[in-house]
CSV table of C-alpha atoms in Angstrom, one decimal:
chain,number,residue,atom,x,y,z
A,1,UNK,CA,-3.1,10.1,-25.0
A,2,UNK,CA,-5.0,8.5,-22.2
A,3,UNK,CA,-7.1,5.3,-22.5
A,4,UNK,CA,-9.6,5.2,-19.5
A,5,UNK,CA,-12.8,4.0,-20.9
A,6,UNK,CA,-13.8,1.0,-22.9
A,7,UNK,CA,-16.1,2.8,-25.2
A,8,UNK,CA,-16.1,-0.1,-27.6
A,9,UNK,CA,-17.4,-2.5,-24.9
A,10,UNK,CA,-20.1,0.2,-23.7
A,11,UNK,CA,-21.6,0.1,-27.1
A,12,UNK,CA,-22.7,-3.5,-26.6
A,13,UNK,CA,-24.8,-2.4,-23.5
A,14,UNK,CA,-26.9,0.2,-25.4
A,15,UNK,CA,-27.8,-1.9,-28.2
A,16,UNK,CA,-25.2,-0.9,-30.7
A,17,UNK,CA,-23.0,-3.9,-30.3
A,18,UNK,CA,-22.5,-3.8,-34.1
A,19,UNK,CA,-20.5,-0.6,-33.6
A,20,UNK,CA,-18.1,-2.4,-31.3
A,21,UNK,CA,-15.4,-3.1,-34.0
A,22,UNK,CA,-15.9,0.3,-35.5
A,23,UNK,CA,-15.3,2.1,-32.4
A,24,UNK,CA,-12.4,-0.2,-31.2
A,25,UNK,CA,-10.8,0.6,-34.8
A,26,UNK,CA,-11.1,4.4,-34.4
A,27,UNK,CA,-9.6,4.2,-30.8
A,28,UNK,CA,-6.6,2.2,-32.0
A,29,UNK,CA,-6.0,4.6,-34.9
A,30,UNK,CA,-6.4,7.7,-32.7
A,31,UNK,CA,-4.1,6.3,-29.8
A,32,UNK,CA,-1.6,5.0,-32.2
A,33,UNK,CA,-1.1,8.5,-33.8
A,34,UNK,CA,0.2,9.7,-30.3
A,35,UNK,CA,3.8,9.1,-29.0
A,36,UNK,CA,2.5,7.5,-25.8
A,37,UNK,CA,-0.9,6.0,-24.6
A,38,UNK,CA,-1.4,5.9,-20.9
A,39,UNK,CA,-3.4,3.2,-19.5
A,40,UNK,CA,-4.4,2.5,-15.7
A,41,UNK,CA,-3.5,-1.3,-15.3
A,42,UNK,CA,-1.3,-4.0,-16.6
A,43,UNK,CA,-4.4,-5.8,-17.7
A,44,UNK,CA,-5.6,-3.0,-20.0
A,45,UNK,CA,-1.9,-2.8,-21.4
A,46,UNK,CA,-2.1,-6.4,-22.2
A,47,UNK,CA,-5.6,-6.2,-23.9
A,48,UNK,CA,-4.6,-3.3,-25.8
A,49,UNK,CA,-1.4,-4.7,-27.1
A,50,UNK,CA,-3.1,-7.7,-28.4
A,51,UNK,CA,-5.5,-5.5,-30.3
A,52,UNK,CA,-2.4,-3.6,-31.9
A,53,UNK,CA,-2.2,-0.6,-29.8
A,54,UNK,CA,1.5,0.7,-29.6
A,55,UNK,CA,3.8,2.7,-27.0
A,56,UNK,CA,1.5,1.7,-24.1
A,57,UNK,CA,2.6,2.9,-20.6
A,58,UNK,CA,1.0,2.0,-17.3
A,59,UNK,CA,0.2,5.0,-15.0
A,60,UNK,CA,-2.5,4.0,-12.5
A,61,UNK,CA,-4.4,6.2,-10.1
A,62,UNK,CA,-4.3,7.2,-6.5
A,63,UNK,CA,-6.6,8.1,-3.7
A,64,UNK,CA,-6.7,10.7,-1.1
A,65,UNK,CA,-6.2,8.4,2.2
A,66,UNK,CA,-7.1,11.1,4.5
A,67,UNK,CA,-10.2,12.2,2.7
A,68,UNK,CA,-11.4,8.5,2.6
A,69,UNK,CA,-10.5,7.0,6.0
A,70,UNK,CA,-12.4,4.9,8.5
A,71,UNK,CA,-12.3,7.8,10.8
A,72,UNK,CA,-15.1,9.4,8.9
A,73,UNK,CA,-17.5,6.8,10.1
A,74,UNK,CA,-20.7,8.2,11.3
A,75,UNK,CA,-23.0,6.4,14.0
A,76,UNK,CA,-25.7,8.9,13.1
A,77,UNK,CA,-25.6,7.9,9.4
A,78,UNK,CA,-25.8,4.4,10.3
A,79,UNK,CA,-29.0,5.2,12.5
A,80,UNK,CA,-30.6,6.9,9.5
A,81,UNK,CA,-30.1,3.7,7.4
A,82,UNK,CA,-31.8,1.7,10.3
A,83,UNK,CA,-28.6,0.0,10.9
A,84,UNK,CA,-26.8,-0.5,14.3
A,85,UNK,CA,-23.2,-2.0,15.2
A,86,UNK,CA,-24.4,-5.5,14.5
A,87,UNK,CA,-26.2,-4.7,11.2
A,88,UNK,CA,-24.2,-5.6,8.0
A,89,UNK,CA,-24.5,-2.5,5.7
A,90,UNK,CA,-23.4,-3.1,1.9
A,91,UNK,CA,-22.6,-0.3,-0.3
A,92,UNK,CA,-22.5,0.4,-4.1
A,93,UNK,CA,-21.0,3.5,-5.3
A,94,UNK,CA,-21.2,4.5,-9.0
A,95,UNK,CA,-23.4,5.2,-12.1
A,96,UNK,CA,-26.6,3.3,-12.2
A,97,UNK,CA,-26.2,2.1,-15.8
A,98,UNK,CA,-26.2,-1.2,-17.5
A,99,UNK,CA,-22.7,-1.3,-18.4
A,100,UNK,CA,-21.9,-1.3,-14.6
A,101,UNK,CA,-23.6,-4.7,-13.9
A,102,UNK,CA,-25.6,-3.2,-11.3
A,103,UNK,CA,-28.2,-5.9,-10.9
A,104,UNK,CA,-25.7,-8.2,-9.8
A,105,UNK,CA,-25.2,-6.1,-6.6
A,106,UNK,CA,-28.9,-6.4,-6.0
A,107,UNK,CA,-28.9,-10.0,-6.4
A,108,UNK,CA,-25.9,-10.3,-3.8
A,109,UNK,CA,-27.8,-8.1,-1.6
A,110,UNK,CA,-31.0,-10.2,-1.8
A,111,UNK,CA,-28.9,-13.5,-1.1
A,112,UNK,CA,-27.4,-11.6,2.0
A,113,UNK,CA,-31.0,-10.7,3.2
A,114,UNK,CA,-32.2,-14.3,2.9
A,115,UNK,CA,-29.7,-15.0,5.6
A,116,UNK,CA,-30.1,-11.8,7.5
A,117,UNK,CA,-33.3,-9.9,7.1
A,118,UNK,CA,-32.0,-6.9,8.8
A,119,UNK,CA,-29.0,-6.3,6.2
A,120,UNK,CA,-28.9,-3.0,4.4
A,121,UNK,CA,-27.9,-1.8,1.0
A,122,UNK,CA,-27.0,1.7,0.6
A,123,UNK,CA,-26.8,2.9,-3.1
A,124,UNK,CA,-24.8,6.0,-3.9
A,125,UNK,CA,-25.1,7.6,-7.4
A,126,UNK,CA,-27.5,8.3,-10.2
A,127,UNK,CA,-28.0,7.1,-13.8
A,128,UNK,CA,-30.8,5.9,-16.1
A,129,UNK,CA,-31.6,2.8,-14.4
A,130,UNK,CA,-32.3,4.5,-10.9
A,131,UNK,CA,-36.0,4.9,-11.2
A,132,UNK,CA,-36.4,1.2,-12.1
A,133,UNK,CA,-34.2,0.0,-9.5
A,134,UNK,CA,-36.0,1.9,-6.9
A,135,UNK,CA,-39.2,0.5,-8.1
A,136,UNK,CA,-37.9,-3.1,-8.0
A,137,UNK,CA,-36.0,-2.7,-4.6
A,138,UNK,CA,-38.0,-0.5,-2.2
A,139,UNK,CA,-35.9,-2.0,0.6
A,140,UNK,CA,-32.5,-0.4,-0.6
A,141,UNK,CA,-31.7,3.1,0.3
A,142,UNK,CA,-30.9,5.3,-2.5
A,143,UNK,CA,-29.0,8.4,-1.6
A,144,UNK,CA,-28.3,9.9,-5.1
A,145,UNK,CA,-24.9,11.2,-5.7
A,146,UNK,CA,-22.7,12.3,-2.8
A,147,UNK,CA,-19.6,14.5,-2.7
A,148,UNK,CA,-16.8,15.5,-0.3
A,149,UNK,CA,-17.3,14.8,3.4
A,150,UNK,CA,-20.5,13.2,2.8
A,151,UNK,CA,-19.1,10.8,0.2
A,152,UNK,CA,-16.5,10.0,2.7
A,153,UNK,CA,-18.9,9.4,5.5
A,154,UNK,CA,-21.0,7.1,3.4
A,155,UNK,CA,-18.0,4.9,2.7
A,156,UNK,CA,-16.8,4.6,6.1
A,157,UNK,CA,-20.0,4.1,7.7
A,158,UNK,CA,-20.7,1.0,5.6
A,159,UNK,CA,-19.3,-2.6,6.0
A,160,UNK,CA,-19.0,-4.4,2.6
A,161,UNK,CA,-18.5,-2.7,-0.6
A,162,UNK,CA,-19.9,-4.3,-3.9
A,163,UNK,CA,-17.9,-3.7,-7.1
A,164,UNK,CA,-19.7,-5.7,-9.9
A,165,UNK,CA,-18.5,-4.0,-12.8
A,166,UNK,CA,-16.7,-5.8,-15.5
A,167,UNK,CA,-16.3,-3.0,-18.1
A,168,UNK,CA,-13.9,-0.6,-16.1
A,169,UNK,CA,-10.4,0.2,-17.0
A,170,UNK,CA,-9.8,1.0,-13.3
A,171,UNK,CA,-12.6,1.8,-11.1
A,172,UNK,CA,-11.7,4.7,-8.7
A,173,UNK,CA,-14.4,3.7,-6.2
A,174,UNK,CA,-12.3,0.4,-5.3
A,175,UNK,CA,-9.4,2.6,-4.1
A,176,UNK,CA,-11.8,4.9,-2.0
A,177,UNK,CA,-13.5,1.8,-0.5
A,178,UNK,CA,-10.2,0.3,0.3
A,179,UNK,CA,-8.9,3.6,2.0
A,180,UNK,CA,-12.2,3.7,4.0
A,181,UNK,CA,-11.4,0.2,5.4
A,182,UNK,CA,-14.3,-1.5,3.7
A,183,UNK,CA,-14.4,-5.3,2.9
A,184,UNK,CA,-14.5,-5.3,-0.7
A,185,UNK,CA,-16.0,-8.0,-3.2
A,186,UNK,CA,-15.0,-7.5,-6.8
A,187,UNK,CA,-14.0,-9.3,-9.9
A,188,UNK,CA,-10.5,-9.8,-10.6
A,189,UNK,CA,-9.9,-7.0,-13.1
A,190,UNK,CA,-9.2,-3.2,-12.9
A,191,UNK,CA,-8.0,-1.6,-9.8
A,192,UNK,CA,-9.1,-4.6,-7.9
A,193,UNK,CA,-6.9,-7.0,-9.4
A,194,UNK,CA,-3.8,-4.6,-8.8
A,195,UNK,CA,-4.6,-3.3,-5.2
A,196,UNK,CA,-6.6,-6.4,-3.7
A,197,UNK,CA,-4.8,-9.3,-2.1
A,198,UNK,CA,-7.6,-12.1,-2.1
A,199,UNK,CA,-8.6,-12.9,1.3
A,200,UNK,CA,-6.1,-10.5,2.9
A,201,UNK,CA,-7.5,-7.0,1.9
A,202,UNK,CA,-10.7,-8.3,0.2
A,203,UNK,CA,-12.4,-10.9,-1.9
A,204,UNK,CA,-11.5,-11.5,-5.6
A,205,UNK,CA,-13.7,-13.7,-8.0
A,206,UNK,CA,-12.9,-14.6,-11.4
A,207,UNK,CA,-14.4,-12.6,-14.2
A,208,UNK,CA,-18.0,-13.5,-15.0
A,209,UNK,CA,-18.2,-15.8,-11.8
A,210,UNK,CA,-21.6,-14.5,-10.8
A,211,UNK,CA,-22.2,-17.1,-8.2
A,212,UNK,CA,-18.8,-16.4,-6.8
A,213,UNK,CA,-19.5,-12.8,-6.4
A,214,UNK,CA,-22.7,-13.3,-4.6
A,215,UNK,CA,-21.0,-16.1,-2.2
A,216,UNK,CA,-18.2,-13.6,-1.6
A,217,UNK,CA,-20.8,-10.9,-0.6
A,218,UNK,CA,-22.5,-13.2,1.6
A,219,UNK,CA,-19.4,-14.5,3.4
A,220,UNK,CA,-18.2,-10.7,4.1
A,221,UNK,CA,-21.6,-9.7,5.3
A,222,UNK,CA,-22.0,-12.7,7.7
A,223,UNK,CA,-18.6,-12.2,9.3
A,224,UNK,CA,-18.0,-8.7,8.8
A,225,UNK,CA,-17.6,-8.0,12.7
A,226,UNK,CA,-14.7,-10.5,12.9
A,227,UNK,CA,-12.7,-9.4,9.8
A,228,UNK,CA,-10.7,-6.6,11.4
A,229,UNK,CA,-7.5,-8.0,9.9
A,230,UNK,CA,-9.0,-7.8,6.5
A,231,UNK,CA,-10.2,-4.4,7.2
A,232,UNK,CA,-6.8,-3.2,8.2
A,233,UNK,CA,-5.3,-4.9,5.1
A,234,UNK,CA,-7.7,-3.0,3.0
A,235,UNK,CA,-6.8,0.2,4.7
A,236,UNK,CA,-3.1,-0.3,4.0
A,237,UNK,CA,-3.7,-1.1,0.4
A,238,UNK,CA,-5.5,2.2,0.1
A,239,UNK,CA,-3.0,4.2,1.9
A,240,UNK,CA,-0.3,2.6,-0.3
A,241,UNK,CA,-1.8,3.9,-3.5
A,242,UNK,CA,-0.4,7.5,-3.0
A,243,UNK,CA,-0.9,10.2,-5.5
A,244,UNK,CA,2.7,11.0,-5.2
A,245,UNK,CA,3.8,7.5,-6.6
A,246,UNK,CA,1.3,8.0,-9.4
A,247,UNK,CA,2.6,11.5,-10.3
A,248,UNK,CA,6.1,10.4,-10.2
A,249,UNK,CA,5.4,7.6,-12.5
A,250,UNK,CA,3.6,10.0,-15.0
A,251,UNK,CA,6.3,12.6,-14.9
A,252,UNK,CA,8.8,9.8,-15.7
A,253,UNK,CA,6.8,8.6,-18.6
A,254,UNK,CA,6.4,12.2,-19.9
A,255,UNK,CA,10.2,12.8,-19.7
A,256,UNK,CA,10.8,9.7,-21.4
A,257,UNK,CA,8.5,10.4,-24.3
A,258,UNK,CA,10.0,13.8,-24.7
A,259,UNK,CA,13.5,12.5,-24.9
A,260,UNK,CA,12.5,9.8,-27.4
A,261,UNK,CA,11.2,12.9,-29.8
A,262,UNK,CA,14.5,14.9,-29.2
A,263,UNK,CA,16.9,12.2,-29.9
A,264,UNK,CA,16.2,11.6,-33.5
A,265,UNK,CA,16.1,15.4,-33.9
A,266,UNK,CA,19.8,15.8,-32.5
A,267,UNK,CA,20.9,12.9,-34.5
A,268,UNK,CA,19.8,14.4,-37.9
A,269,UNK,CA,21.5,17.8,-37.1
A,270,UNK,CA,24.8,18.3,-39.0
A,271,UNK,CA,28.0,18.1,-36.9
């Protein structure tokens, strides 16, 4: 089985917090009935182990480092956003929903704008909060969902990537941003904790350190033109997260699980 979403935590964001324990109990029962439960990060494995989940294996995720690359940057797209080479462009990519902690991204942007009125925030994605956020933040650029080459261009044409979520078991967008050479600010959890080396390939802050997240965004936006080494570090981190490595690990875990099942059968056969 595969554990990729913290459904028990999500219930707290939709007014059903009282169901969290029930959902968590069901998930444990379901996954413990399988021979292996795959999770994307060591931190998720630790959290589930503490809850009584068994037979957990870590299999991360990869990114297409050719599909997401700095070479897809578009001066025309930046111009459409009202940004030139000296304008810091902040980017959020993801579902616009309460469990994603989206308001923090806007708080970070407001702090950046207080220092640089020309800064831009591009919001890629859709969700139940979109209409409300558009009304509250008319200065932001809402593009709706983007895919393929268009999504890659949106990543590569920005400067700073904001990832405020605390409920992700991984967060694919973090790898896509790194592969695109963006300066990432994120909490020390999920993919960020695995793939970002603090102050080398991005900025990591302690979970729930709201002010630290905002300060990190401001620092990156203020210095983005002089952080070429950090951009290069981000790109290297993205390239290192190849799908080949992930698939090899997945196949090894499947083979190991199959052998564990076969061994008792062989031992029980009469000589």
